[in-house]
CSV table of C-alpha atoms in Angstrom, one decimal:
chain,number,residue,atom,x,y,z
A,1,UNK,CA,122.4,-4.4,86.5
A,2,UNK,CA,123.3,-7.4,84.4
A,3,UNK,CA,120.5,-8.4,82.0
A,4,UNK,CA,118.5,-5.3,82.5
A,5,UNK,CA,116.7,-4.2,79.2
A,6,UNK,CA,117.8,-0.9,77.7
A,7,UNK,CA,114.2,0.4,77.3
A,8,UNK,CA,113.3,-0.7,80.8
A,9,UNK,CA,116.2,1.2,82.3
A,10,UNK,CA,115.5,4.2,80.1
A,11,UNK,CA,111.8,4.3,81.2
A,12,UNK,CA,112.8,4.2,84.8
A,13,UNK,CA,115.4,6.9,84.3
A,14,UNK,CA,112.7,9.2,82.7
A,15,UNK,CA,110.2,8.4,85.5
A,16,UNK,CA,112.4,8.5,88.6
A,17,UNK,CA,115.5,10.4,87.6
A,18,UNK,CA,113.7,13.4,86.2
A,19,UNK,CA,115.3,15.7,88.8
A,20,UNK,CA,118.8,14.6,87.6
A,21,UNK,CA,117.6,15.0,84.0
A,22,UNK,CA,116.4,18.6,84.6
A,23,UNK,CA,119.6,19.4,86.6
A,24,UNK,CA,121.7,18.6,83.5
A,25,UNK,CA,119.3,19.7,80.8
A,26,UNK,CA,118.3,23.2,82.1
A,27,UNK,CA,121.7,24.7,82.8
A,28,UNK,CA,123.3,23.1,79.7
A,29,UNK,CA,120.4,24.3,77.4
A,30,UNK,CA,120.4,27.8,79.0
A,31,UNK,CA,124.2,28.2,78.5
A,32,UNK,CA,124.0,27.1,74.9
A,33,UNK,CA,121.0,29.3,74.0
A,34,UNK,CA,122.5,32.3,75.7
A,35,UNK,CA,125.9,31.8,74.0
A,36,UNK,CA,124.2,31.7,70.6
A,37,UNK,CA,121.9,34.6,71.4
A,38,UNK,CA,124.9,36.8,72.3
A,39,UNK,CA,127.2,35.7,69.6
A,40,UNK,CA,128.1,38.1,66.7
A,41,UNK,CA,126.5,37.0,63.4
A,42,UNK,CA,129.3,37.1,60.8
A,43,UNK,CA,128.9,37.4,57.0
A,44,UNK,CA,131.1,35.6,54.6
A,45,UNK,CA,131.8,37.2,51.2
A,46,UNK,CA,133.5,35.2,48.4
A,47,UNK,CA,135.3,36.3,45.2
A,48,UNK,CA,136.7,33.8,42.6
A,49,UNK,CA,139.9,34.5,40.8
A,50,UNK,CA,141.0,32.4,37.8
A,51,UNK,CA,144.7,31.7,37.1
A,52,UNK,CA,145.9,30.9,33.5
A,53,UNK,CA,149.2,30.7,31.7
A,54,UNK,CA,150.7,34.1,30.6
A,55,UNK,CA,150.4,33.3,26.9
A,56,UNK,CA,149.5,30.5,24.5
A,57,UNK,CA,153.2,29.9,24.0
A,58,UNK,CA,153.6,28.9,27.7
A,59,UNK,CA,151.0,26.2,28.2
A,60,UNK,CA,152.1,24.7,31.4
A,61,UNK,CA,149.9,23.0,34.0
A,62,UNK,CA,152.7,22.9,36.4
A,63,UNK,CA,153.1,26.7,36.1
A,64,UNK,CA,149.4,27.2,37.0
A,65,UNK,CA,149.6,24.9,39.9
A,66,UNK,CA,152.7,26.6,41.2
A,67,UNK,CA,151.0,29.9,40.8
A,68,UNK,CA,147.9,28.8,42.7
A,69,UNK,CA,150.0,27.5,45.6
A,70,UNK,CA,152.1,30.6,45.7
A,71,UNK,CA,149.2,33.1,45.5
A,72,UNK,CA,147.2,31.3,48.2
A,73,UNK,CA,150.2,31.7,50.6
A,74,UNK,CA,151.1,35.3,49.5
A,75,UNK,CA,147.5,36.6,49.8
A,76,UNK,CA,147.4,35.9,53.5
A,77,UNK,CA,150.9,37.2,54.2
A,78,UNK,CA,151.5,40.2,56.4
A,79,UNK,CA,152.7,42.3,53.4
A,80,UNK,CA,149.5,41.8,51.4
A,81,UNK,CA,147.2,42.1,54.5
A,82,UNK,CA,148.9,45.5,55.2
A,83,UNK,CA,148.1,46.6,51.7
A,84,UNK,CA,144.4,45.6,52.1
A,85,UNK,CA,144.3,47.2,55.6
A,86,UNK,CA,145.4,50.5,54.1
A,87,UNK,CA,142.6,50.3,51.5
A,88,UNK,CA,139.8,49.2,53.7
A,89,UNK,CA,140.7,50.7,57.1
A,90,UNK,CA,140.4,47.3,58.8
A,91,UNK,CA,143.2,46.3,61.1
A,92,UNK,CA,145.8,43.6,60.0
A,93,UNK,CA,144.9,41.4,63.0
A,94,UNK,CA,141.2,41.4,62.1
A,95,UNK,CA,142.1,40.7,58.5
A,96,UNK,CA,144.4,37.8,59.5
A,97,UNK,CA,141.4,36.1,61.2
A,98,UNK,CA,138.9,37.0,58.5
A,99,UNK,CA,140.7,36.2,55.2
A,100,UNK,CA,140.9,32.6,53.9
A,101,UNK,CA,142.2,31.6,50.4
A,102,UNK,CA,141.7,28.1,49.0
A,103,UNK,CA,143.0,26.9,45.7
A,104,UNK,CA,141.3,24.5,43.3
A,105,UNK,CA,143.9,22.7,41.2
A,106,UNK,CA,141.3,21.1,39.0
A,107,UNK,CA,139.5,24.3,38.2
A,108,UNK,CA,142.6,26.5,38.2
A,109,UNK,CA,141.1,29.2,40.4
A,110,UNK,CA,141.3,30.7,43.9
A,111,UNK,CA,138.3,31.3,46.2
A,112,UNK,CA,138.9,34.3,48.4
A,113,UNK,CA,136.7,34.4,51.5
A,114,UNK,CA,136.3,37.2,54.0
A,115,UNK,CA,134.3,36.6,57.2
A,116,UNK,CA,133.4,39.8,59.1
A,117,UNK,CA,130.5,41.1,61.3
A,118,UNK,CA,129.7,43.7,58.7
A,119,UNK,CA,128.4,42.6,55.3
A,120,UNK,CA,129.9,45.7,53.6
A,121,UNK,CA,133.3,45.1,55.2
A,122,UNK,CA,133.2,41.4,54.1
A,123,UNK,CA,132.5,42.4,50.5
A,124,UNK,CA,135.1,45.2,50.6
A,125,UNK,CA,137.8,42.9,51.9
A,126,UNK,CA,137.0,40.0,49.5
A,127,UNK,CA,137.1,42.4,46.6
A,128,UNK,CA,140.4,44.0,47.8
A,129,UNK,CA,142.2,40.7,48.2
A,130,UNK,CA,141.0,39.5,44.8
A,131,UNK,CA,142.4,42.6,43.2
A,132,UNK,CA,145.7,41.9,45.0
A,133,UNK,CA,145.7,38.6,43.1
A,134,UNK,CA,145.4,40.4,39.8
A,135,UNK,CA,148.3,42.6,40.8
A,136,UNK,CA,150.4,39.6,41.6
A,137,UNK,CA,149.5,38.1,38.2
A,138,UNK,CA,150.6,41.2,36.4
A,139,UNK,CA,154.1,40.8,37.9
A,140,UNK,CA,154.2,37.0,37.3
A,141,UNK,CA,156.0,36.1,33.9
A,142,UNK,CA,154.3,32.7,33.8
A,143,UNK,CA,150.7,33.2,34.9
A,144,UNK,CA,147.9,35.8,34.8
A,145,UNK,CA,145.1,36.2,37.3
A,146,UNK,CA,141.6,37.4,36.4
A,147,UNK,CA,138.6,38.0,38.7
A,148,UNK,CA,136.0,35.5,37.5
A,149,UNK,CA,133.3,36.3,40.0
A,150,UNK,CA,133.1,39.5,41.9
A,151,UNK,CA,132.6,39.6,45.7
A,152,UNK,CA,129.2,38.3,46.8
A,153,UNK,CA,127.9,37.1,50.1
A,154,UNK,CA,127.9,33.4,50.6
A,155,UNK,CA,124.6,31.6,51.5
A,156,UNK,CA,124.7,30.9,55.2
A,157,UNK,CA,124.8,27.2,56.3
A,158,UNK,CA,122.3,25.6,58.6
A,159,UNK,CA,124.3,26.3,61.7
A,160,UNK,CA,124.5,30.0,60.8
A,161,UNK,CA,120.8,30.3,61.7
A,162,UNK,CA,120.5,31.4,65.3
A,163,UNK,CA,117.3,29.4,65.9
A,164,UNK,CA,118.6,26.3,64.2
A,165,UNK,CA,121.8,26.3,66.2
A,166,UNK,CA,119.9,26.9,69.5
A,167,UNK,CA,117.6,24.0,68.7
A,168,UNK,CA,120.6,21.8,68.0
A,169,UNK,CA,122.2,22.8,71.3
A,170,UNK,CA,119.0,22.1,73.2
A,171,UNK,CA,118.8,18.6,71.6
A,172,UNK,CA,122.5,18.0,72.5
A,173,UNK,CA,121.7,19.1,76.1
A,174,UNK,CA,118.7,16.7,76.2
A,175,UNK,CA,120.8,13.8,74.9
A,176,UNK,CA,123.5,14.5,77.6
A,177,UNK,CA,120.8,14.6,80.3
A,178,UNK,CA,119.3,11.3,79.1
A,179,UNK,CA,122.8,9.7,79.1
A,180,UNK,CA,123.5,10.9,82.7
A,181,UNK,CA,120.0,9.8,84.0
A,182,UNK,CA,120.3,6.4,82.2
A,183,UNK,CA,123.8,5.8,83.5
A,184,UNK,CA,122.8,6.6,87.1
A,185,UNK,CA,119.7,4.3,86.9
A,186,UNK,CA,121.9,1.5,85.4
A,187,UNK,CA,124.9,1.8,87.6
A,188,UNK,CA,123.2,2.7,90.8
A,189,UNK,CA,119.8,1.0,90.5
A,190,UNK,CA,117.0,1.8,93.0
A,191,UNK,CA,114.1,-0.3,94.1
A,192,UNK,CA,110.9,0.6,92.2
A,193,UNK,CA,108.8,-2.5,92.4
A,194,UNK,CA,108.2,-5.5,94.7
A,195,UNK,CA,110.1,-7.6,92.3
A,196,UNK,CA,113.1,-5.4,92.7
A,197,UNK,CA,112.9,-5.6,96.5
A,198,UNK,CA,112.4,-9.3,96.5
A,199,UNK,CA,115.3,-9.9,94.2
A,200,UNK,CA,117.6,-7.8,96.4
A,201,UNK,CA,116.5,-9.1,99.7
A,202,UNK,CA,116.1,-12.8,98.7
A,203,UNK,CA,112.5,-13.2,100.0
A,204,UNK,CA,109.0,-12.9,98.8
A,205,UNK,CA,106.9,-9.7,98.9
A,206,UNK,CA,104.6,-9.9,101.8
A,207,UNK,CA,102.7,-6.7,101.0
A,208,UNK,CA,103.0,-2.9,100.8
A,209,UNK,CA,102.1,0.3,102.6
A,210,UNK,CA,101.1,3.6,100.9
A,211,UNK,CA,102.7,6.9,101.9
A,212,UNK,CA,100.7,8.2,104.9
A,213,UNK,CA,101.7,11.8,104.4
A,214,UNK,CA,103.6,13.9,101.9
A,215,UNK,CA,107.0,15.3,102.7
A,216,UNK,CA,106.0,18.9,101.9
A,217,UNK,CA,103.6,20.3,102.5
A,218,UNK,CA,102.9,17.8,105.2
A,219,UNK,CA,99.4,16.4,104.6
A,220,UNK,CA,97.6,13.1,104.5
A,221,UNK,CA,97.9,11.4,101.1
A,222,UNK,CA,96.4,8.0,101.8
A,223,UNK,CA,92.8,7.5,103.2
A,224,UNK,CA,92.4,5.3,106.3
A,225,UNK,CA,90.5,2.7,104.2
A,226,UNK,CA,93.6,2.3,101.9
A,227,UNK,CA,95.9,2.0,104.8
A,228,UNK,CA,93.7,-0.6,106.5
A,229,UNK,CA,93.4,-2.6,103.2
A,230,UNK,CA,97.1,-2.6,102.8
A,231,UNK,CA,97.7,-3.7,106.4
A,232,UNK,CA,95.3,-6.6,106.0
A,233,UNK,CA,97.0,-7.6,102.7
A,234,UNK,CA,100.3,-7.5,104.6
A,235,UNK,CA,98.9,-9.7,107.3
A,236,UNK,CA,97.8,-12.3,104.7
A,237,UNK,CA,101.3,-12.3,103.1
A,238,UNK,CA,102.9,-12.7,106.6
A,239,UNK,CA,100.7,-15.6,107.6
A,240,UNK,CA,101.2,-17.3,104.2
A,241,UNK,CA,104.9,-17.2,104.6
A,242,UNK,CA,104.9,-19.0,108.0
A,243,UNK,CA,105.8,-22.4,106.5
A,244,UNK,CA,108.9,-21.1,104.8
A,245,UNK,CA,110.8,-20.2,108.0
A,246,UNK,CA,111.4,-21.6,111.5
A,247,UNK,CA,108.9,-20.8,114.3
A,248,UNK,CA,110.0,-18.1,116.7
A,249,UNK,CA,110.4,-14.3,117.1
A,250,UNK,CA,110.4,-12.3,113.9
A,251,UNK,CA,112.7,-9.2,113.6
A,252,UNK,CA,111.3,-6.4,111.5
A,253,UNK,CA,114.2,-4.4,110.2
A,254,UNK,CA,114.4,-1.5,107.8
A,255,UNK,CA,116.9,-1.6,105.0
A,256,UNK,CA,117.8,2.0,106.0
A,257,UNK,CA,116.8,4.5,108.6
A,258,UNK,CA,113.3,5.8,108.0
A,259,UNK,CA,112.2,2.8,106.0
A,260,UNK,CA,109.2,2.3,108.2
A,261,UNK,CA,110.0,-0.8,110.3
A,262,UNK,CA,108.2,0.6,113.4
A,263,UNK,CA,105.1,1.4,111.4
A,264,UNK,CA,105.1,-2.1,109.8
A,265,UNK,CA,105.6,-3.8,113.2
A,266,UNK,CA,102.7,-2.0,114.8
A,267,UNK,CA,100.2,-2.3,111.9
A,268,UNK,CA,101.0,-5.9,111.4
A,269,UNK,CA,100.5,-6.6,115.1
A,270,UNK,CA,97.3,-4.7,115.0
A,271,UNK,CA,95.8,-6.6,112.1
A,272,UNK,CA,97.0,-9.9,113.6
A,273,UNK,CA,95.2,-8.9,116.9
A,274,UNK,CA,92.1,-8.1,114.9
A,275,UNK,CA,92.2,-11.6,113.6
A,276,UNK,CA,92.3,-13.0,117.1
A,277,UNK,CA,96.0,-13.8,117.3
A,278,UNK,CA,97.8,-12.5,120.4
A,279,UNK,CA,100.8,-10.5,119.4
A,280,UNK,CA,103.7,-8.8,121.3
A,281,UNK,CA,105.7,-6.0,119.8
A,282,UNK,CA,109.1,-5.5,121.5
A,283,UNK,CA,110.9,-2.2,120.7
A,284,UNK,CA,114.4,-3.4,120.2
A,285,UNK,CA,115.7,-0.3,118.4
A,286,UNK,CA,118.0,0.2,121.3
A,287,UNK,CA,119.8,3.1,119.7
A,288,UNK,CA,116.8,5.4,119.1
A,289,UNK,CA,113.7,3.7,120.6
A,290,UNK,CA,111.6,5.2,117.8
A,291,UNK,CA,108.4,3.2,118.4
A,292,UNK,CA,108.5,3.9,122.2
A,293,UNK,CA,109.1,7.6,121.6
A,294,UNK,CA,106.1,7.7,119.3
A,295,UNK,CA,103.8,5.9,121.7
A,296,UNK,CA,105.1,7.2,124.9
A,297,UNK,CA,105.8,5.0,127.9
A,298,UNK,CA,102.5,4.6,130.0
A,299,UNK,CA,104.0,1.6,131.8
A,300,UNK,CA,106.3,2.2,134.7
A,301,UNK,CA,108.4,-0.7,133.6
A,302,UNK,CA,110.2,-1.2,130.3
A,303,UNK,CA,112.6,-3.5,128.4
A,304,UNK,CA,115.4,-3.1,130.8
A,305,UNK,CA,113.2,-4.2,133.7
A,306,UNK,CA,112.1,-7.3,131.8
A,307,UNK,CA,115.6,-8.2,130.8
A,308,UNK,CA,116.9,-8.0,134.4
A,309,UNK,CA,113.7,-9.6,135.7
A,310,UNK,CA,113.2,-6.7,138.1
A,311,UNK,CA,109.6,-6.7,136.9
A,312,UNK,CA,107.5,-9.6,135.4
A,313,UNK,CA,106.9,-9.5,131.7
A,314,UNK,CA,103.2,-9.1,132.2
A,315,UNK,CA,103.7,-5.9,134.2
A,316,UNK,CA,106.3,-4.5,131.8
A,317,UNK,CA,104.0,-4.9,128.8
A,318,UNK,CA,101.2,-2.4,128.2
A,319,UNK,CA,98.3,-2.4,125.7
A,320,UNK,CA,98.3,0.1,122.8
A,321,UNK,CA,95.2,-0.1,120.6
A,322,UNK,CA,94.8,-3.8,121.4
A,323,UNK,CA,98.4,-4.6,120.8
A,324,UNK,CA,100.8,-5.7,123.6
A,325,UNK,CA,103.9,-3.5,123.5
A,326,UNK,CA,107.1,-3.7,125.4
A,327,UNK,CA,108.7,-0.2,125.2
A,328,UNK,CA,112.3,0.8,125.8
A,329,UNK,CA,114.7,3.6,126.1
A,330,UNK,CA,118.1,3.9,124.3
A,331,UNK,CA,120.3,1.3,125.9
A,332,UNK,CA,123.8,2.0,124.6
A,333,UNK,CA,126.5,0.1,126.5
A,334,UNK,CA,124.2,-2.8,127.4
A,335,UNK,CA,125.4,-5.1,124.6
A,336,UNK,CA,126.3,-8.0,127.0
A,337,UNK,CA,123.1,-7.7,128.9
A,338,UNK,CA,121.0,-7.8,125.8
A,339,UNK,CA,123.0,-10.6,124.3
A,340,UNK,CA,122.7,-12.8,127.4
A,341,UNK,CA,119.2,-12.1,128.5
A,342,UNK,CA,117.3,-11.4,125.3
A,343,UNK,CA,116.9,-15.1,124.3
A,344,UNK,CA,115.1,-15.9,127.6
A,345,UNK,CA,112.9,-12.8,127.3
A,346,UNK,CA,111.9,-13.7,123.8
A,347,UNK,CA,111.2,-17.3,124.9
A,348,UNK,CA,108.9,-16.0,127.7
A,349,UNK,CA,107.2,-13.8,125.1
A,350,UNK,CA,106.7,-16.7,122.7
A,351,UNK,CA,105.2,-18.8,125.6
A,352,UNK,CA,102.7,-16.1,126.3
A,353,UNK,CA,101.9,-14.7,122.8
A,354,UNK,CA,101.3,-16.4,119.4
A,355,UNK,CA,103.4,-13.9,117.5
A,356,UNK,CA,106.4,-11.9,118.7
A,357,UNK,CA,107.6,-9.1,116.5
A,358,UNK,CA,110.9,-7.3,117.3
A,359,UNK,CA,111.2,-3.8,115.9
A,360,UNK,CA,114.9,-3.2,115.2
A,361,UNK,CA,117.1,-0.5,113.9
A,362,UNK,CA,118.8,-1.0,110.5
A,363,UNK,CA,121.6,-3.5,110.5
A,364,UNK,CA,124.9,-1.8,110.4
A,365,UNK,CA,123.6,1.3,112.2
A,366,UNK,CA,125.2,0.0,115.4
A,367,UNK,CA,126.4,-3.2,117.0
A,368,UNK,CA,123.2,-3.6,119.0
A,369,UNK,CA,121.1,-4.0,115.9
A,370,UNK,CA,123.0,-7.1,114.9
A,371,UNK,CA,123.0,-8.5,118.5
A,372,UNK,CA,119.2,-8.2,118.5
A,373,UNK,CA,118.7,-9.7,115.0
A,374,UNK,CA,120.9,-12.7,115.8
A,375,UNK,CA,118.3,-13.9,118.3
A,376,UNK,CA,115.4,-13.9,115.9
A,377,UNK,CA,114.1,-17.0,114.0
A,378,UNK,CA,113.4,-15.0,110.8
A,379,UNK,CA,113.3,-11.5,109.5
A,380,UNK,CA,111.0,-9.2,107.6
A,381,UNK,CA,112.9,-6.5,105.7
A,382,UNK,CA,111.1,-3.2,105.2
A,383,UNK,CA,112.1,-1.3,102.0
A,384,UNK,CA,111.1,2.2,101.2
A,385,UNK,CA,110.4,2.6,97.4
A,386,UNK,CA,113.4,4.3,95.9
A,387,UNK,CA,116.0,2.7,98.2
A,388,UNK,CA,119.2,1.7,96.4
A,389,UNK,CA,119.4,-2.0,95.6
A,390,UNK,CA,122.9,-2.2,97.1
A,391,UNK,CA,121.6,-1.1,100.5
A,392,UNK,CA,119.0,-3.9,100.5
A,393,UNK,CA,121.6,-6.4,99.4
A,394,UNK,CA,123.9,-5.4,102.3
A,395,UNK,CA,121.0,-5.9,104.8
A,396,UNK,CA,120.3,-9.4,103.3
A,397,UNK,CA,124.0,-10.3,103.4
A,398,UNK,CA,124.2,-9.3,107.1
A,399,UNK,CA,121.1,-11.4,107.9
A,400,UNK,CA,122.6,-14.4,106.1
A,401,UNK,CA,125.8,-14.0,108.0
A,402,UNK,CA,123.8,-14.0,111.3
A,403,UNK,CA,122.0,-17.1,110.1
A,404,UNK,CA,118.6,-15.4,110.1
A,405,UNK,CA,116.4,-16.3,107.0
A,406,UNK,CA,114.4,-13.6,105.3
A,407,UNK,CA,110.7,-14.3,105.7
A,408,UNK,CA,109.7,-11.6,103.3
A,409,UNK,CA,109.8,-8.0,102.2
A,410,UNK,CA,107.5,-5.1,102.7
A,411,UNK,CA,107.6,-2.3,100.1
A,412,UNK,CA,106.8,1.0,101.9
A,413,UNK,CA,105.6,4.2,100.2
A,414,UNK,CA,104.2,2.2,97.3
A,415,UNK,CA,100.9,1.1,95.8
A,416,UNK,CA,99.8,-2.5,95.7
A,417,UNK,CA,100.3,-2.5,91.9
A,418,UNK,CA,104.0,-1.5,92.5
A,419,UNK,CA,104.4,-4.2,95.1
A,420,UNK,CA,103.0,-6.8,92.7
A,421,UNK,CA,105.0,-5.6,89.7
A,422,UNK,CA,108.0,-7.7,88.5
A,423,UNK,CA,111.6,-6.5,88.9
A,424,UNK,CA,113.6,-5.0,86.1
A,425,UNK,CA,115.7,-8.2,85.8
A,426,UNK,CA,112.6,-10.3,85.6
A,427,UNK,CA,111.2,-8.0,82.9
A,428,UNK,CA,114.5,-8.4,81.0
A,429,UNK,CA,114.0,-12.2,81.1
A,430,UNK,CA,110.4,-11.8,80.0
A,431,UNK,CA,109.2,-12.9,83.5
């Protein structure tokens, strides 16, 4: 999504990718919190041992530095750890993981740290290792060792706090979830507004339709008055776009299955009929015949009869709510018949009706859909809000290849405000 503003993409990710965000956030945060909750809280005890020359006659900085390096290595050797294990009763393996000795050349001392689950054990081990240093110093002819600070517990760091660490892990999980949601919205953008749909399809927004029912539980979500107002607004947009395309049949095609092309075809025809314009809707979804299945087939004749002229067009068409409808049944295997006879049928329809709308299946769903679309003068693309931009662009590309201009776009399952809102790229340009 070239030119898309960061905040715009982030806002859309938060609004529309919340399911992805939760799918990443909840498991990651739960695992982190549980891991911290079940971890063992260790205590670190520290003792400080000073190293100095054996006597005033032997003042050698090099001797001290050599002693510091030698002691820090020897104190963690298996021999010393076995001595400490015999004193404390803690295994050598546990001591090997628990004991850490660091030398400070500037201060001339050693910091002995012991990290263990038990505070008493940590203090005991730090004290025992420090005493081993003193013993080593007694045997060293060049340097002496003295305990400067007895074993004491070390103040825990921020991440030693269970709650602080859990909070940090939850924040990290939230950041990861935001990154994933943002990346999906940026790399695989979806249509959220009319501006998005228009930009992808290459035509103006003619109008929108609200969601008639919710997916689950299935119930009405838009009142009839809102649906009627949206349909009339769609009619106005359709009529206003007449001058931008050639006269002739208009194919109404969904960008994907379930976009609502059949609904748009019938509602548009109904509102045009209410205005006094005679309108014919031809069900040319020859793979599924969704509009015909919804309405039933009260006429004893259908599309096949009209194509073969075994019945006059007037007898094959029936009235549904004041709209002339030519129903069909799935017609797989009739590609040649449709390709050769459909132009004449549409011409007869145009001679009899002011507007001819062809309800078609999505382009690319089968060869018949492209055969049908190729005989239209223009196309109306129906886009369900949330459809991927790439899907709409593929539909527009197929129409362009067939030489069928896009008359406009209808944004389905959207409010009028969404349909009138600019696209993300337009927002990025300040449009």
